[in-house]
Coordinates of C-alpha atoms in Angstrom, one line a residue:
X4 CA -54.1 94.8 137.8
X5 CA -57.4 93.4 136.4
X6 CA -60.5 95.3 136.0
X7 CA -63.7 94.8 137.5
X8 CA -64.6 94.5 133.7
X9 CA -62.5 91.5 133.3
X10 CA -62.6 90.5 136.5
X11 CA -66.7 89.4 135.6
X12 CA -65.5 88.4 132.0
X13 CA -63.4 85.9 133.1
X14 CA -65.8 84.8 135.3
X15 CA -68.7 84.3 132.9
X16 CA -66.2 82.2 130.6
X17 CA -65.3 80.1 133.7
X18 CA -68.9 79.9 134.6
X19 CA -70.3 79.3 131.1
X20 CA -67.3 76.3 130.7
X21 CA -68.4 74.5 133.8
X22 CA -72.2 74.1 132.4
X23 CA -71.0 73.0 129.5
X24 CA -68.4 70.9 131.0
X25 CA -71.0 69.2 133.1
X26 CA -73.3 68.9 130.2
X27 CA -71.5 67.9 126.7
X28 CA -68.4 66.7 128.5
X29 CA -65.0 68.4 128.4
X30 CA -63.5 66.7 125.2
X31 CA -66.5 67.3 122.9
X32 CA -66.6 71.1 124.9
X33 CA -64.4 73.4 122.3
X34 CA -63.2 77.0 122.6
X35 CA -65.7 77.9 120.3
X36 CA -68.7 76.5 121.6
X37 CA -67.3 78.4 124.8
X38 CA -67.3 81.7 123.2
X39 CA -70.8 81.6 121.7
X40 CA -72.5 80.2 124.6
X41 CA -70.5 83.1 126.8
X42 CA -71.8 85.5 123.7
X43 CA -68.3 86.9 123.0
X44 CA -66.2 86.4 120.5
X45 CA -63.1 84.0 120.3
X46 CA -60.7 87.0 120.1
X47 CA -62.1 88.2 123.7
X48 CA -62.2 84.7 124.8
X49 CA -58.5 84.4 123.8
X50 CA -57.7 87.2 125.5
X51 CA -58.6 85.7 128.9
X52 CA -57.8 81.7 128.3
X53 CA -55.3 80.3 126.0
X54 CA -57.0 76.9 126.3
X55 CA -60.2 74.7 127.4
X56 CA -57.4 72.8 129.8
X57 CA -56.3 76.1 130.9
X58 CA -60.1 77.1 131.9
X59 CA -60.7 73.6 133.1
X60 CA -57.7 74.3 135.9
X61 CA -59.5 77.8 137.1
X62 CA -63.1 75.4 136.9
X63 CA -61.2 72.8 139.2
X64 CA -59.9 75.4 141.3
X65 CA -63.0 77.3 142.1
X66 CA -64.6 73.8 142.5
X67 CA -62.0 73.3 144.9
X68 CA -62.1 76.6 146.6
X69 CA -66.2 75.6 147.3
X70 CA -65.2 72.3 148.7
X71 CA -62.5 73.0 151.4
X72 CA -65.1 75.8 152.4
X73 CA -67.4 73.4 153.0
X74 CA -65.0 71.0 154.6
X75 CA -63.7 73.6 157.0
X76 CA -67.0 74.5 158.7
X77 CA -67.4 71.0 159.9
X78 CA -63.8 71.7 161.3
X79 CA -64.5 74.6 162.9
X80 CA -67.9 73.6 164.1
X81 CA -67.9 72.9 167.7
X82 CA -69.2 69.4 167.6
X83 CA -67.0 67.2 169.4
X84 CA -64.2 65.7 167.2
X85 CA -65.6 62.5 166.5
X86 CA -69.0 64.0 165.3
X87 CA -66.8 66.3 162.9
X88 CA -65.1 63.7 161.4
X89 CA -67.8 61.3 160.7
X90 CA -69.6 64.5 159.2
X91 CA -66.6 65.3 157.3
X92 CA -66.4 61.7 156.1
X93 CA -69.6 61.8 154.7
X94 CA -69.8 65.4 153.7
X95 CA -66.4 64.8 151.2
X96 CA -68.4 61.9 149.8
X97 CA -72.0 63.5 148.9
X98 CA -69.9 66.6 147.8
X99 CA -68.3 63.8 145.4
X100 CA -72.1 62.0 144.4
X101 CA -73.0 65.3 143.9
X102 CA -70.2 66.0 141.4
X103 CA -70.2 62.7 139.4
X104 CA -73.9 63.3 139.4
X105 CA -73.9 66.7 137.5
X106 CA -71.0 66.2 135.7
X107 CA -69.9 63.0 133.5
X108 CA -66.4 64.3 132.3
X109 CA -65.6 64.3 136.0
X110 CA -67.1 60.6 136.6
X111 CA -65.1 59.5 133.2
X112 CA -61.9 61.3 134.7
X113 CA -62.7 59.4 138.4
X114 CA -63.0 56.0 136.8
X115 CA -60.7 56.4 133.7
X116 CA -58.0 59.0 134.7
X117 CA -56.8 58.7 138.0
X118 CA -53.1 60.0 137.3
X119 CA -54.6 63.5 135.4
X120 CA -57.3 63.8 138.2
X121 CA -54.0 63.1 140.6
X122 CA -52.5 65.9 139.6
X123 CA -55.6 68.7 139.5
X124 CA -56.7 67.8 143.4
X125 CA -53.2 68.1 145.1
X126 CA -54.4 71.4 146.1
X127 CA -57.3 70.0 147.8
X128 CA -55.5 66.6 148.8
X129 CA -53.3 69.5 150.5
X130 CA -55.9 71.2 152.6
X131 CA -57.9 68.6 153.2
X132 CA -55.2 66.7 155.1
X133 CA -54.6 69.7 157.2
X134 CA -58.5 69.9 157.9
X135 CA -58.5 66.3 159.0
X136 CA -54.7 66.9 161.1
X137 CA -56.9 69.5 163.1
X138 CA -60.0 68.0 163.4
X139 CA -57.6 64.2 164.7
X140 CA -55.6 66.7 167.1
X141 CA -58.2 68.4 169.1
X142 CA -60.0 64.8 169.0
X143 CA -56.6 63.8 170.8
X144 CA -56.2 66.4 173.0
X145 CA -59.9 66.3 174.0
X146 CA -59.5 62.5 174.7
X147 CA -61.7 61.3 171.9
X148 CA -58.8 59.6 169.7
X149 CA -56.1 57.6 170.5
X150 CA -53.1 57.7 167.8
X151 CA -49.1 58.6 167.9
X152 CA -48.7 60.1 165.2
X153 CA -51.8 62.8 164.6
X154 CA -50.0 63.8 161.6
X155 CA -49.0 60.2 159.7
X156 CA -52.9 59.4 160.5
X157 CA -54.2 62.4 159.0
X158 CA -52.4 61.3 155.6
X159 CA -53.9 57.4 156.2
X160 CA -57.1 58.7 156.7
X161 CA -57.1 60.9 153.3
X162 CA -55.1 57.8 151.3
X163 CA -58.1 55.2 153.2
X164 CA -60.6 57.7 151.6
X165 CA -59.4 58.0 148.0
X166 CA -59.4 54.4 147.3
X167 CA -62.7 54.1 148.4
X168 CA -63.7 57.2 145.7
X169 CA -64.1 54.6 143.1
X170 CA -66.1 51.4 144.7
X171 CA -68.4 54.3 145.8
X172 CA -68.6 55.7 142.0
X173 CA -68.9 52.6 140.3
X174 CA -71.9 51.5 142.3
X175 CA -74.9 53.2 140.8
X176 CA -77.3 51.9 143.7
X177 CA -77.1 55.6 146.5
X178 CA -78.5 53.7 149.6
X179 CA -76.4 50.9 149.3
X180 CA -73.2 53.1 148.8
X181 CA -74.1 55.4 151.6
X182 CA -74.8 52.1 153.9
X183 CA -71.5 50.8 152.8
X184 CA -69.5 54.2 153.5
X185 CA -71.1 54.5 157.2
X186 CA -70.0 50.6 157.6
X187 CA -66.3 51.4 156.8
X188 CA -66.5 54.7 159.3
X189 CA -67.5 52.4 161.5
X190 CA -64.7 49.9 161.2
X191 CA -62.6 53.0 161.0
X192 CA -64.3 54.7 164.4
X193 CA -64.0 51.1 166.4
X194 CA -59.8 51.2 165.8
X195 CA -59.1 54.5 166.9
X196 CA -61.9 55.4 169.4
X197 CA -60.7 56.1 172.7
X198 CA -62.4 53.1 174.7
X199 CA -61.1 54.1 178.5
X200 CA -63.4 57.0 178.1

C-alpha cells in the first residue's frame, strides 16, 4: 500500500514531467532534468519510475482521466441529445487545440506518430465510444436520431472523428478550423437527424 508520502511524490514527478513535456518536448526531456526540476534526486526518482516512457503513460493517463471527465458531463447534462453531441463534438476538439497548443511533443506525436499515439488513447478511444453509444441511444429513444445500429454508429462516429484530428491540426488558422468542424457536424447532423419530428 502506498503512502500518502509517495502518494504526492509520485505526483510531483508526474506533474513536474508534464511541464517539461509540454515545454522542451519529451525526447530532449531526460530523467535527469526530471529529478532536478522535481528537486529530488535520481535515486528517489528511480524509486517511483523506471523510465521517461513509463511516466509519459501515467502523464497520458491522467490527461486522459481529465478528458472523459469532461466528456461525461456533456453526457449526463440534460440537454437534449442532439445539443450533447454537437457540444461533445466540439468540446473533444478544443480539448485537442488546447493540447497541441501547450504541448508540441503531443502535436509531433499527432502528425508524425499515429501508430504510438494509437496505442496510448485506446483507453480513451474506449470510453469515449461508450459516452457517444449513450448520448446516440437516448437521442434514439427520445426520437432525436434515426440509426439501426446505435452501437456500429457510436464506433463510425469516433473513427469519422479521428481522421478529422489531423486536417484540424495541420491548419494553423483557429476560425477557419472551427468553421470547418461545425460544417462537417452539419453534414453529419442532416444524415442522421430525425426529419418526421
Amino acid at each position: 500500500m502506498e503512502t500518502s508520502k509517495t502518494v504526492r511524490t509520485r505526483n510531483k514527478i508526474i506533474e513536474v514531467a508534464r511541464e517539461l513535456f509540454a515545454t522542451n518536448n519529451f525526447l530532449k526531456t531526460t530523467m535527469n532534468t526530471i529529478a532536478e526540476k522535481a528537486e529530488m534526486s535520481r535515486r528517489t526518482l528511480y524509486m517511483h519510475f523506471q523510465s521517461k516512457e513509463e511516466i509519459l503513460q501515467y502523464v497520458v493517463e491522467d490527461e486522459a482521466k481529465r478528458i472523459i471527465s469532461r466528456l461525461d458531463e456533456i453526457k449526463n447534462s440534460t440537454m437534449p441529445a442532439d445539443r450533447r453531441l454537437r457540444l461533445h463534438i466540439l468540446t473533444r476538439f478544443n480539448i485537442i487545440d488546447n493540447l497541441i497548443r501547450r504541448n508540441r511533443y503531443i502535436r509531433y506525436e499527432f502528425i508524425y506518430n499515429q501508430l504510438q499515439l494509437e496505442q496510448r488513447r485506446k483507453p480513451i478511444d474506449i470510453a469515449e465510444t461508450h459516452i457517444l453509444h449513450d448520448i446516440i441511444k437516448r437521442g434514439k429513444e427520445e426520437g432525436i436520431f434515426y440509426c439501426s445500429n446505435t452501437e456500429d454508429f457510436s464506433r463510425t462516429i469516433l473513427r469519422m472523428l479521428k481522421s478529422l484530428e489531423q486536417p484540424f491540426i495541420l491548419r494553423n488558422n483557429r476560425v477557419r478550423t472551427y468553421s470547418m468542424l461545425k460544417e462537417y457536424i452539419d453534414m453529419l447532423f442532416n444524415g442522421i437527424l430525425n426529419k418526421t419530428k
